[in-house]
Each structure stands twice: as C-alpha cells, then as structure tokens.
PDB file of N, CA and C in Angstrom:
ATOM      1  N   CYS A   1     149.508 108.891  64.589  1.00 68.00           N
ATOM      2  CA  CYS A   1     150.551 107.917  64.352  1.00 68.00           C
ATOM      3  C   CYS A   1     151.342 108.323  63.117  1.00 68.00           C
ATOM      4  N   THR A   2     152.513 107.774  62.994  1.00 68.00           N
ATOM      5  CA  THR A   2     153.348 108.081  61.839  1.00 68.00           C
ATOM      6  C   THR A   2     153.122 107.100  60.708  1.00 68.00           C
ATOM      7  N   GLN A   3     152.623 105.918  61.044  1.00 71.00           N
ATOM      8  CA  GLN A   3     152.293 104.920  60.024  1.00 71.00           C
ATOM      9  C   GLN A   3     151.288 103.944  60.618  1.00 71.00           C
ATOM     10  N   MET A   4     150.543 103.294  59.775  1.00 74.00           N
ATOM     11  CA  MET A   4     149.498 102.397  60.242  1.00 74.00           C
ATOM     12  C   MET A   4     149.959 100.940  60.352  1.00 74.00           C
ATOM     13  N   SER A   5     150.924 100.542  59.534  1.00 78.00           N
ATOM     14  CA  SER A   5     151.342  99.147  59.564  1.00 78.00           C
ATOM     15  C   SER A   5     152.857  99.064  59.505  1.00 78.00           C
ATOM     16  N   PRO A   6     153.548  98.776  60.585  1.00 81.00           N
ATOM     17  CA  PRO A   6     152.970  98.591  61.915  1.00 81.00           C
ATOM     18  C   PRO A   6     152.564  99.942  62.511  1.00 81.00           C
ATOM     19  N   TYR A   7     151.550  99.899  63.356  1.00 76.00           N
ATOM     20  CA  TYR A   7     151.026 101.097  64.007  1.00 76.00           C
ATOM     21  C   TYR A   7     152.120 101.728  64.862  1.00 76.00           C
ATOM     22  N   THR A   8     152.465 102.972  64.594  1.00 81.00           N
ATOM     23  CA  THR A   8     153.546 103.649  65.306  1.00 81.00           C
ATOM     24  C   THR A   8     153.061 105.000  65.804  1.00 81.00           C
ATOM     25  N   LEU A   9     152.980 105.145  67.123  1.00 81.00           N
ATOM     26  CA  LEU A   9     152.551 106.415  67.709  1.00 81.00           C
ATOM     27  C   LEU A   9     153.652 107.462  67.630  1.00 81.00           C
ATOM     28  N   THR A  10     153.251 108.722  67.486  1.00 84.00           N
ATOM     29  CA  THR A  10     154.193 109.819  67.616  1.00 84.00           C
ATOM     30  C   THR A  10     154.474 110.028  69.107  1.00 84.00           C
ATOM     31  N   LYS A  11     155.426 110.880  69.460  1.00 84.00           N
ATOM     32  CA  LYS A  11     155.703 111.185  70.877  1.00 84.00           C
ATOM     33  C   LYS A  11     154.469 111.764  71.554  1.00 84.00           C
ATOM     34  N   VAL A  12     153.759 112.638  70.866  1.00 85.00           N
ATOM     35  CA  VAL A  12     152.540 113.218  71.437  1.00 85.00           C
ATOM     36  C   VAL A  12     151.494 112.133  71.646  1.00 85.00           C
ATOM     37  N   GLY A  13     151.342 111.258  70.690  1.00 85.00           N
ATOM     38  CA  GLY A  13     150.400 110.151  70.817  1.00 85.00           C
ATOM     39  C   GLY A  13     150.764 109.220  71.959  1.00 85.00           C
ATOM     40  N   GLN A  14     152.062 108.946  72.133  1.00 86.00           N
ATOM     41  CA  GLN A  14     152.524 108.106  73.238  1.00 86.00           C
ATOM     42  C   GLN A  14     152.204 108.767  74.574  1.00 86.00           C
ATOM     43  N   THR A  15     152.377 110.075  74.654  1.00 88.00           N
ATOM     44  CA  THR A  15     152.105 110.811  75.889  1.00 88.00           C
ATOM     45  C   THR A  15     150.616 110.759  76.229  1.00 88.00           C
ATOM     46  N   TYR A  16     149.759 111.011  75.237  1.00 88.00           N
ATOM     47  CA  TYR A  16     148.313 110.932  75.466  1.00 88.00           C
ATOM     48  C   TYR A  16     147.898 109.529  75.896  1.00 88.00           C
ATOM     49  N   LYS A  17     148.445 108.516  75.247  1.00 90.00           N
ATOM     50  CA  LYS A  17     148.112 107.127  75.583  1.00 90.00           C
ATOM     51  C   LYS A  17     148.494 106.823  77.024  1.00 90.00           C
ATOM     52  N   LEU A  18     149.693 107.235  77.446  1.00 92.00           N
ATOM     53  CA  LEU A  18     150.145 107.008  78.813  1.00 92.00           C
ATOM     54  C   LEU A  18     149.234 107.728  79.811  1.00 92.00           C
ATOM     55  N   ALA A  19     148.917 108.991  79.541  1.00 92.00           N
ATOM     56  CA  ALA A  19     148.057 109.762  80.448  1.00 92.00           C
ATOM     57  C   ALA A  19     146.678 109.125  80.570  1.00 92.00           C
ATOM     58  N   LEU A  20     146.119 108.655  79.474  1.00 91.00           N
ATOM     59  CA  LEU A  20     144.804 108.015  79.510  1.00 91.00           C
ATOM     60  C   LEU A  20     144.851 106.696  80.277  1.00 91.00           C
ATOM     61  N   GLU A  21     145.903 105.923  80.098  1.00 93.00           N
ATOM     62  CA  GLU A  21     146.032 104.657  80.821  1.00 93.00           C
ATOM     63  C   GLU A  21     146.173 104.894  82.325  1.00 93.00           C
ATOM     64  N   LEU A  22     146.990 105.872  82.700  1.00 93.00           N
ATOM     65  CA  LEU A  22     147.232 106.139  84.113  1.00 93.00           C
ATOM     66  C   LEU A  22     146.012 106.721  84.822  1.00 93.00           C
ATOM     67  N   THR A  23     145.212 107.501  84.125  1.00 93.00           N
ATOM     68  CA  THR A  23     144.069 108.161  84.759  1.00 93.00           C
ATOM     69  C   THR A  23     142.764 107.384  84.608  1.00 93.00           C
ATOM     70  N   ASP A  24     142.805 106.211  84.024  1.00 94.00           N
ATOM     71  CA  ASP A  24     141.599 105.401  83.843  1.00 94.00           C
ATOM     72  C   ASP A  24     140.906 105.171  85.187  1.00 94.00           C
ATOM     73  N   GLY A  25     139.643 105.537  85.264  1.00 94.00           N
ATOM     74  CA  GLY A  25     138.848 105.342  86.475  1.00 94.00           C
ATOM     75  C   GLY A  25     139.096 106.374  87.560  1.00 94.00           C
ATOM     76  N   MET A  26     139.846 107.418  87.265  1.00 95.00           N
ATOM     77  CA  MET A  26     140.152 108.443  88.268  1.00 95.00           C
ATOM     78  C   MET A  26     139.328 109.700  88.003  1.00 95.00           C
ATOM     79  N   ARG A  27     139.224 110.528  89.046  1.00 96.00           N
ATOM     80  CA  ARG A  27     138.555 111.821  88.896  1.00 96.00           C
ATOM     81  C   ARG A  27     139.430 112.906  89.521  1.00 96.00           C
ATOM     82  N   MET A  28     139.299 114.097  88.991  1.00 93.00           N
ATOM     83  CA  MET A  28     140.055 115.238  89.483  1.00 93.00           C
ATOM     84  C   MET A  28     139.421 115.731  90.772  1.00 93.00           C
ATOM     85  N   TYR A  29     140.237 115.944  91.815  1.00 90.00           N
ATOM     86  CA  TYR A  29     139.658 116.534  93.022  1.00 90.00           C
ATOM     87  C   TYR A  29     140.431 117.764  93.493  1.00 90.00           C
ATOM     88  N   TYR A  30     141.548 118.094  92.858  1.00 90.00           N
ATOM     89  CA  TYR A  30     142.260 119.335  93.176  1.00 90.00           C
ATOM     90  C   TYR A  30     142.976 119.787  91.916  1.00 90.00           C
ATOM     91  N   ARG A  31     142.911 121.098  91.679  1.00 89.00           N
ATOM     92  CA  ARG A  31     143.684 121.643  90.559  1.00 89.00           C
ATOM     93  C   ARG A  31     144.054 123.082  90.841  1.00 89.00           C
ATOM     94  N   SER A  32     145.264 123.389  90.495  1.00 86.00           N
ATOM     95  CA  SER A  32     145.791 124.742  90.632  1.00 86.00           C
ATOM     96  C   SER A  32     146.692 125.017  89.438  1.00 86.00           C
ATOM     97  N   PRO A  33     146.107 125.085  88.233  1.00 75.00           N
ATOM     98  CA  PRO A  33     146.936 125.191  87.030  1.00 75.00           C
ATOM     99  C   PRO A  33     147.664 126.510  86.857  1.00 75.00           C
ATOM    100  N   LYS A  34     147.170 127.586  87.459  1.00 77.00           N
ATOM    101  CA  LYS A  34     147.793 128.895  87.228  1.00 77.00           C
ATOM    102  C   LYS A  34     148.659 129.357  88.387  1.00 77.00           C
ATOM    103  N   THR A  35     148.671 128.618  89.494  1.00 84.00           N
ATOM    104  CA  THR A  35     149.483 129.005  90.637  1.00 84.00           C
ATOM    105  C   THR A  35     150.559 127.969  90.903  1.00 84.00           C
ATOM    106  N   LYS A  36     150.151 126.788  91.302  1.00 88.00           N
ATOM    107  CA  LYS A  36     151.111 125.738  91.640  1.00 88.00           C
ATOM    108  C   LYS A  36     151.480 124.866  90.446  1.00 88.00           C
ATOM    109  N   GLY A  37     150.641 124.837  89.428  1.00 89.00           N
ATOM    110  CA  GLY A  37     150.874 123.934  88.309  1.00 89.00           C
ATOM    111  C   GLY A  37     150.653 122.496  88.703  1.00 89.00           C
ATOM    112  N   GLU A  38     149.743 122.273  89.645  1.00 93.00           N
ATOM    113  CA  GLU A  38     149.499 120.930  90.177  1.00 93.00           C
ATOM    114  C   GLU A  38     148.045 120.507  90.018  1.00 93.00           C
ATOM    115  N   TYR A  39     147.889 119.190  89.888  1.00 94.00           N
ATOM    116  CA  TYR A  39     146.581 118.550  89.852  1.00 94.00           C
ATOM    117  C   TYR A  39     146.663 117.307  90.726  1.00 94.00           C
ATOM    118  N   GLU A  40     145.543 116.924  91.321  1.00 95.00           N
ATOM    119  CA  GLU A  40     145.468 115.669  92.055  1.00 95.00           C
ATOM    120  C   GLU A  40     144.218 114.934  91.600  1.00 95.00           C
ATOM    121  N   LEU A  41     144.391 113.646  91.369  1.00 96.00           N
ATOM    122  CA  LEU A  41     143.293 112.783  90.946  1.00 96.00           C
ATOM    123  C   LEU A  41     143.247 111.587  91.878  1.00 96.00           C
ATOM    124  N   THR A  42     142.072 110.992  91.978  1.00 95.00           N
ATOM    125  CA  THR A  42     141.915 109.810  92.815  1.00 95.00           C
ATOM    126  C   THR A  42     140.879 108.891  92.194  1.00 95.00           C
ATOM    127  N   GLY A  43     140.984 107.623  92.513  1.00 95.00           N
ATOM    128  CA  GLY A  43     140.025 106.638  92.035  1.00 95.00           C
ATOM    129  C   GLY A  43     140.705 105.379  91.560  1.00 95.00           C
ATOM    130  N   ASN A  44     139.930 104.330  91.416  1.00 92.00           N
ATOM    131  CA  ASN A  44     140.423 103.060  90.913  1.00 92.00           C
ATOM    132  C   ASN A  44     141.587 102.518  91.754  1.00 92.00           C
ATOM    133  N   GLY A  45     141.547 102.796  93.079  1.00 93.00           N
ATOM    134  CA  GLY A  45     142.586 102.307  93.974  1.00 93.00           C
ATOM    135  C   GLY A  45     143.913 103.029  93.861  1.00 93.00           C
ATOM    136  N   LYS A  46     143.895 104.256  93.306  1.00 96.00           N
ATOM    137  CA  LYS A  46     145.131 105.019  93.110  1.00 96.00           C
ATOM    138  C   LYS A  46     144.919 106.481  93.509  1.00 96.00           C
ATOM    139  N   LYS A  47     146.021 107.155  93.738  1.00 97.00           N
ATOM    140  CA  LYS A  47     146.028 108.606  93.881  1.00 97.00           C
ATOM    141  C   LYS A  47     147.156 109.108  93.003  1.00 97.00           C
ATOM    142  N   MET A  48     146.878 110.186  92.266  1.00 96.00           N
ATOM    143  CA  MET A  48     147.868 110.725  91.337  1.00 96.00           C
ATOM    144  C   MET A  48     148.078 112.210  91.573  1.00 96.00           C
ATOM    145  N   TRP A  49     149.330 112.631  91.526  1.00 96.00           N
ATOM    146  CA  TRP A  49     149.716 114.026  91.548  1.00 96.00           C
ATOM    147  C   TRP A  49     150.341 114.329  90.191  1.00 96.00           C
ATOM    148  N   VAL A  50     149.941 115.432  89.580  1.00 95.00           N
ATOM    149  CA  VAL A  50     150.520 115.878  88.318  1.00 95.00           C
ATOM    150  C   VAL A  50     151.153 117.232  88.573  1.00 95.00           C
ATOM    151  N   TRP A  51     152.411 117.378  88.176  1.00 94.00           N
ATOM    152  CA  TRP A  51     153.126 118.635  88.359  1.00 94.00           C
ATOM    153  C   TRP A  51     153.615 119.126  87.014  1.00 94.00           C
ATOM    154  N   GLN A  52     153.131 120.298  86.609  1.00 92.00           N
ATOM    155  CA  GLN A  52     153.586 120.931  85.384  1.00 92.00           C
ATOM    156  C   GLN A  52     154.789 121.795  85.738  1.00 92.00           C
ATOM    157  N   ASN A  53     155.950 121.218  85.618  1.00 92.00           N
ATOM    158  CA  ASN A  53     157.198 121.870  85.992  1.00 92.00           C
ATOM    159  C   ASN A  53     157.634 122.818  84.874  1.00 92.00           C
ATOM    160  N   ARG A  54     156.891 123.879  84.753  1.00 88.00           N
ATOM    161  CA  ARG A  54     157.166 124.855  83.699  1.00 88.00           C
ATOM    162  C   ARG A  54     157.178 126.262  84.292  1.00 88.00           C
ATOM    163  N   LYS A  55     158.150 127.020  83.847  1.00 87.00           N
ATOM    164  CA  LYS A  55     158.263 128.402  84.303  1.00 87.00           C
ATOM    165  C   LYS A  55     156.958 129.136  84.001  1.00 87.00           C
ATOM    166  N   TYR A  56     156.485 129.900  84.967  1.00 86.00           N
ATOM    167  CA  TYR A  56     155.243 130.685  84.914  1.00 86.00           C
ATOM    168  C   TYR A  56     153.980 129.825  85.051  1.00 86.00           C
ATOM    169  N   TRP A  57     154.094 128.514  85.031  1.00 83.00           N
ATOM    170  CA  TRP A  57     152.951 127.634  85.263  1.00 83.00           C
ATOM    171  C   TRP A  57     152.955 127.131  86.693  1.00 83.00           C
ATOM    172  N   SER A  58     154.132 127.138  87.320  1.00 88.00           N
ATOM    173  CA  SER A  58     154.266 126.610  88.670  1.00 88.00           C
ATOM    174  C   SER A  58     155.017 127.602  89.539  1.00 88.00           C
ATOM    175  N   ASP A  59     154.557 127.777  90.775  1.00 88.00           N
ATOM    176  CA  ASP A  59     155.264 128.672  91.693  1.00 88.00           C
ATOM    177  C   ASP A  59     156.476 127.999  92.324  1.00 88.00           C
ATOM    178  N   HIS A  60     156.715 126.733  91.983  1.00 87.00           N
ATOM    179  CA  HIS A  60     157.918 126.048  92.466  1.00 87.00           C
ATOM    180  C   HIS A  60     158.591 125.278  91.334  1.00 87.00           C
ATOM    181  N   TYR A  61     158.757 125.983  90.218  1.00 90.00           N
ATOM    182  CA  TYR A  61     159.482 125.474  89.051  1.00 90.00           C
ATOM    183  C   TYR A  61     160.903 125.109  89.467  1.00 90.00           C
ATOM    184  N   GLY A  62     161.416 123.992  88.995  1.00 93.00           N
ATOM    185  CA  GLY A  62     162.790 123.638  89.323  1.00 93.00           C
ATOM    186  C   GLY A  62     163.079 122.163  89.141  1.00 93.00           C
ATOM    187  N   THR A  63     163.955 121.641  89.990  1.00 96.00           N
ATOM    188  CA  THR A  63     164.415 120.258  89.845  1.00 96.00           C
ATOM    189  C   THR A  63     163.995 119.363  91.004  1.00 96.00           C
ATOM    190  N   THR A  64     163.189 119.875  91.925  1.00 96.00           N
ATOM    191  CA  THR A  64     162.747 119.100  93.094  1.00 96.00           C
ATOM    192  C   THR A  64     161.247 119.232  93.268  1.00 96.00           C
ATOM    193  N   PHE A  65     160.610 118.114  93.568  1.00 96.00           N
ATOM    194  CA  PHE A  65     159.172 118.113  93.848  1.00 96.00           C
ATOM    195  C   PHE A  65     158.905 117.193  95.025  1.00 96.00           C
ATOM    196  N   THR A  66     158.018 117.637  95.921  1.00 96.00           N
ATOM    197  CA  THR A  66     157.626 116.826  97.074  1.00 96.00           C
ATOM    198  C   THR A  66     156.174 116.405  96.920  1.00 96.00           C
ATOM    199  N   VAL A  67     155.954 115.102  96.942  1.00 97.00           N
ATOM    200  CA  VAL A  67     154.604 114.549  96.938  1.00 97.00           C
ATOM    201  C   VAL A  67     154.165 114.495  98.399  1.00 97.00           C
ATOM    202  N   ASN A  68     153.080 115.180  98.727  1.00 95.00           N
ATOM    203  CA  ASN A  68     152.555 115.221 100.095  1.00 95.00           C
ATOM    204  C   ASN A  68     151.228 114.481 100.187  1.00 95.00           C
ATOM    205  N   ASN A  69     150.851 114.147 101.404  1.00 95.00           N
ATOM    206  CA  ASN A  69     149.574 113.484 101.688  1.00 95.00           C
ATOM    207  C   ASN A  69     149.437 112.145 100.975  1.00 95.00           C
ATOM    208  N   ILE A  70     150.506 111.361 101.013  1.00 97.00           N
ATOM    209  CA  ILE A  70     150.451 110.013 100.450  1.00 97.00           C
ATOM    210  C   ILE A  70     149.531 109.181 101.338  1.00 97.00           C
ATOM    211  N   PRO A  71     148.553 108.504 100.764  1.00 96.00           N
ATOM    212  CA  PRO A  71     147.637 107.699 101.579  1.00 96.00           C
ATOM    213  C   PRO A  71     148.370 106.577 102.315  1.00 96.00           C
ATOM    214  N   THR A  72     147.900 106.270 103.499  1.00 94.00           N
ATOM    215  CA  THR A  72     148.531 105.217 104.303  1.00 94.00           C
ATOM    216  C   THR A  72     148.378 103.842 103.664  1.00 94.00           C
ATOM    217  N   TRP A  73     147.394 103.659 102.804  1.00 95.00           N
ATOM    218  CA  TRP A  73     147.176 102.375 102.149  1.00 95.00           C
ATOM    219  C   TRP A  73     148.124 102.112 100.985  1.00 95.00           C
ATOM    220  N   ALA A  74     148.838 103.145 100.529  1.00 96.00           N
ATOM    221  CA  ALA A  74     149.701 103.003  99.346  1.00 96.00           C
ATOM    222  C   ALA A  74     150.964 102.207  99.668  1.00 96.00           C
ATOM    223  N   HIS A  75     151.310 101.285  98.782  1.00 95.00           N
ATOM    224  CA  HIS A  75     152.515 100.470  98.943  1.00 95.00           C
ATOM    225  C   HIS A  75     153.652 100.914  98.032  1.00 95.00           C
ATOM    226  N   LYS A  76     153.305 101.642  96.971  1.00 97.00           N
ATOM    227  CA  LYS A  76     154.359 102.125  96.077  1.00 97.00           C
ATOM    228  C   LYS A  76     153.971 103.468  95.479  1.00 97.00           C
ATOM    229  N   LEU A  77     154.998 104.193  95.061  1.00 98.00           N
ATOM    230  CA  LEU A  77     154.835 105.493  94.413  1.00 98.00           C
ATOM    231  C   LEU A  77     155.676 105.454  93.146  1.00 98.00           C
ATOM    232  N   VAL A  78     155.019 105.676  92.009  1.00 97.00           N
ATOM    233  CA  VAL A  78     155.691 105.562  90.720  1.00 97.00           C
ATOM    234  C   VAL A  78     155.693 106.925  90.036  1.00 97.00           C
ATOM    235  N   MET A  79     156.851 107.310  89.506  1.00 97.00           N
ATOM    236  CA  MET A  79     156.983 108.587  88.803  1.00 97.00           C
ATOM    237  C   MET A  79     157.071 108.334  87.299  1.00 97.00           C
ATOM    238  N   TYR A  80     156.270 109.107  86.542  1.00 97.00           N
ATOM    239  CA  TYR A  80     156.272 109.042  85.083  1.00 97.00           C
ATOM    240  C   TYR A  80     156.530 110.433  84.526  1.00 97.00           C
ATOM    241  N   SER A  81     157.129 110.489  83.349  1.00 94.00           N
ATOM    242  CA  SER A  81     157.158 111.728  82.571  1.00 94.00           C
ATOM    243  C   SER A  81     156.586 111.393  81.207  1.00 94.00           C
ATOM    244  N   TYR A  82     156.685 112.288  80.268  1.00 89.00           N
ATOM    245  CA  TYR A  82     156.039 112.095  78.972  1.00 89.00           C
ATOM    246  C   TYR A  82     156.476 110.806  78.268  1.00 89.00           C
ATOM    247  N   ASP A  83     157.677 110.346  78.564  1.00 88.00           N
ATOM    248  CA  ASP A  83     158.192 109.174  77.857  1.00 88.00           C
ATOM    249  C   ASP A  83     158.166 107.894  78.689  1.00 88.00           C
ATOM    250  N   GLY A  84     157.344 107.889  79.744  1.00 93.00           N
ATOM    251  CA  GLY A  84     157.148 106.650  80.478  1.00 93.00           C
ATOM    252  C   GLY A  84     157.660 106.644  81.901  1.00 93.00           C
ATOM    253  N   LEU A  85     157.796 105.439  82.424  1.00 96.00           N
ATOM    254  CA  LEU A  85     158.211 105.200  83.801  1.00 96.00           C
ATOM    255  C   LEU A  85     159.623 105.727  84.057  1.00 96.00           C
ATOM    256  N   LYS A  86     159.773 106.459  85.156  1.00 96.00           N
ATOM    257  CA  LYS A  86     161.074 107.015  85.526  1.00 96.00           C
ATOM    258  C   LYS A  86     161.628 106.415  86.810  1.00 96.00           C
ATOM    259  N   GLU A  87     160.752 106.184  87.806  1.00 97.00           N
ATOM    260  CA  GLU A  87     161.235 105.697  89.095  1.00 97.00           C
ATOM    261  C   GLU A  87     160.084 105.063  89.872  1.00 97.00           C
ATOM    262  N   THR A  88     160.397 104.005  90.615  1.00 97.00           N
ATOM    263  CA  THR A  88     159.424 103.357  91.500  1.00 97.00           C
ATOM    264  C   THR A  88     160.002 103.332  92.901  1.00 97.00           C
ATOM    265  N   ILE A  89     159.198 103.777  93.860  1.00 96.00           N
ATOM    266  CA  ILE A  89     159.622 103.801  95.260  1.00 96.00           C
ATOM    267  C   ILE A  89     158.668 102.930  96.062  1.00 96.00           C
ATOM    268  N   VAL A  90     159.232 101.997  96.824  1.00 96.00           N
ATOM    269  CA  VAL A  90     158.430 101.183  97.727  1.00 96.00           C
ATOM    270  C   VAL A  90     158.184 102.015  98.975  1.00 96.00           C
ATOM    271  N   LEU A  91     156.920 102.144  99.346  1.00 96.00           N
ATOM    272  CA  LEU A  91     156.539 102.966 100.493  1.00 96.00           C
ATOM    273  C   LEU A  91     156.442 102.126 101.760  1.00 96.00           C
ATOM    274  N   SER A  92     156.730 102.775 102.868  1.00 92.00           N
ATOM    275  CA  SER A  92     156.591 102.103 104.165  1.00 92.00           C
ATOM    276  C   SER A  92     155.933 103.046 105.165  1.00 92.00           C
ATOM    277  N   GLY A  93     154.790 103.608 104.742  1.00 90.00           N
ATOM    278  CA  GLY A  93     154.005 104.444 105.628  1.00 90.00           C
ATOM    279  C   GLY A  93     154.331 105.923 105.618  1.00 90.00           C
ATOM    280  N   GLN A  94     155.301 106.360 104.823  1.00 93.00           N
ATOM    281  CA  GLN A  94     155.629 107.788 104.820  1.00 93.00           C
ATOM    282  C   GLN A  94     154.513 108.607 104.179  1.00 93.00           C
ATOM    283  N   ALA A  95     154.327 109.817 104.696  1.00 96.00           N
ATOM    284  CA  ALA A  95     153.276 110.710 104.218  1.00 96.00           C
ATOM    285  C   ALA A  95     153.750 111.614 103.088  1.00 96.00           C
ATOM    286  N   SER A  96     155.068 111.675 102.859  1.00 97.00           N
ATOM    287  CA  SER A  96     155.595 112.496 101.775  1.00 97.00           C
ATOM    288  C   SER A  96     156.851 111.847 101.199  1.00 97.00           C
ATOM    289  N   GLN A  97     157.168 112.257  99.982  1.00 97.00           N
ATOM    290  CA  GLN A  97     158.352 111.742  99.293  1.00 97.00           C
ATOM    291  C   GLN A  97     158.922 112.853  98.427  1.00 97.00           C
ATOM    292  N   VAL A  98     160.231 113.074  98.539  1.00 97.00           N
ATOM    293  CA  VAL A  98     160.908 114.106  97.757  1.00 97.00           C
ATOM    294  C   VAL A  98     161.567 113.459  96.538  1.00 97.00           C
ATOM    295  N   PHE A  99     161.364 114.080  95.385  1.00 97.00           N
ATOM    296  CA  PHE A  99     162.024 113.659  94.152  1.00 97.00           C
ATOM    297  C   PHE A  99     162.990 114.762  93.749  1.00 97.00           C
ATOM    298  N   ASN A 100     164.236 114.398  93.527  1.00 96.00           N
ATOM    299  CA  ASN A 100     165.290 115.352  93.174  1.00 96.00           C
ATOM    300  C   ASN A 100     165.799 115.098  91.757  1.00 96.00           C
ATOM    301  N   ASN A 101     166.576 116.038  91.259  1.00 96.00           N
ATOM    302  CA  ASN A 101     167.235 115.931  89.951  1.00 96.00           C
ATOM    303  C   ASN A 101     166.244 115.745  88.803  1.00 96.00           C
ATOM    304  N   LEU A 102     165.091 116.412  88.907  1.00 96.00           N
ATOM    305  CA  LEU A 102     164.098 116.360  87.845  1.00 96.00           C
ATOM    306  C   LEU A 102     164.468 117.341  86.743  1.00 96.00           C
ATOM    307  N   THR A 103     163.997 117.069  85.560  1.00 94.00           N
ATOM    308  CA  THR A 103     164.261 117.937  84.414  1.00 94.00           C
ATOM    309  C   THR A 103     163.274 119.093  84.411  1.00 94.00           C
ATOM    310  N   GLU A 104     163.786 120.294  84.254  1.00 93.00           N
ATOM    311  CA  GLU A 104     162.912 121.460  84.178  1.00 93.00           C
ATOM    312  C   GLU A 104     162.123 121.432  82.872  1.00 93.00           C
ATOM    313  N   SER A 105     160.989 122.102  82.870  1.00 93.00           N
ATOM    314  CA  SER A 105     160.116 122.244  81.700  1.00 93.00           C
ATOM    315  C   SER A 105     159.505 120.922  81.256  1.00 93.00           C
ATOM    316  N   GLN A 106     159.257 120.030  82.203  1.00 92.00           N
ATOM    317  CA  GLN A 106     158.564 118.777  81.914  1.00 92.00           C
ATOM    318  C   GLN A 106     157.395 118.622  82.873  1.00 92.00           C
ATOM    319  N   THR A 107     156.407 117.866  82.453  1.00 93.00           N
ATOM    320  CA  THR A 107     155.303 117.521  83.315  1.00 93.00           C
ATOM    321  C   THR A 107     155.563 116.141  83.884  1.00 93.00           C
ATOM    322  N   TYR A 108     155.349 115.980  85.189  1.00 96.00           N
ATOM    323  CA  TYR A 108     155.553 114.703  85.863  1.00 96.00           C
ATOM    324  C   TYR A 108     154.253 114.219  86.462  1.00 96.00           C
ATOM    325  N   MET A 109     154.088 112.897  86.479  1.00 96.00           N
ATOM    326  CA  MET A 109     152.933 112.263  87.112  1.00 96.00           C
ATOM    327  C   MET A 109     153.454 111.289  88.155  1.00 96.00           C
ATOM    328  N   PHE A 110     152.904 111.364  89.355  1.00 98.00           N
ATOM    329  CA  PHE A 110     153.301 110.513  90.477  1.00 98.00           C
ATOM    330  C   PHE A 110     152.070 109.727  90.894  1.00 98.00           C
ATOM    331  N   VAL A 111     152.143 108.401  90.869  1.00 97.00           N
ATOM    332  CA  VAL A 111     150.985 107.559  91.132  1.00 97.00           C
ATOM    333  C   VAL A 111     151.248 106.674  92.345  1.00 97.00           C
ATOM    334  N   ALA A 112     150.409 106.829  93.373  1.00 97.00           N
ATOM    335  CA  ALA A 112     150.461 105.972  94.569  1.00 97.00           C
ATOM    336  C   ALA A 112     149.417 104.881  94.391  1.00 97.00           C
ATOM    337  N   SER A 113     149.816 103.633  94.685  1.00 94.00           N
ATOM    338  CA  SER A 113     148.884 102.517  94.543  1.00 94.00           C
ATOM    339  C   SER A 113     149.247 101.408  95.522  1.00 94.00           C
ATOM    340  N   VAL A 114     148.366 100.425  95.625  1.00 90.00           N
ATOM    341  CA  VAL A 114     148.572  99.281  96.497  1.00 90.00           C
ATOM    342  C   VAL A 114     149.499  98.275  95.822  1.00 90.00           C
ATOM    343  N   ASP A 115     149.274  98.027  94.527  1.00 81.00           N
ATOM    344  CA  ASP A 115     150.064  96.994  93.833  1.00 81.00           C
ATOM    345  C   ASP A 115     151.358  97.515  93.270  1.00 81.00           C
TER     346      ASP A 115
END
C-alpha cells in the first residue's frame, strides 16, 4: 500500500487483490503458460479463463480472444483486466464468446458464473 490511513493499495496490490477475490475456491485444471499463455480454473460455481496477452507468452497475441467451452449452466461471462471489470455478457447457451478490441500486452480474466 502507499499509505495506511486511509489504507490505499498500489496498482500491483489492487491487481493481486482482484485476482485473489476472483479465484477464491477455484483450482487450476489447465495451463499452457509457454505456448498459449492461457490458464483455466474451476470451482465455487465458476469457470475462469486467464489469457496472458503478451508477445512471446501467447501464440495468439493480439486484440481478439475467444472463450471456448463455456459451461451450459453459466448465465453470464464477465471480463476483467488488471484494473477491474471491463465487460459483462449475458449468456444464452452459447459455447463460445469472442472478445474484440482488447489491449495488447495485458492479462485478461474471463469468469463464467450462474449469478
């Protein structure tokens, strides 16, 4: 933090806090950090895809990402980046969702959930 009173997180601290909150109760079940730059986690009624959109970390670095294998039970898909919520999509049974106009050199988290 930058100060204790009032407690003020740095950008890095805010990013860690968000990642910990989003992954609470989840476990890693797929990772490809050196090829695709992707991770998948599941648990606590959610499924999460993490994409490290960084040159040489991902074989599909760029401005578009497709979330595949969305569970049929999911009602919404939420996209986050280091600074918080970016987009919420209401799902209606689709198995994939394309996100366009993403910023290069950022990590994105996509969370499918019932609520």
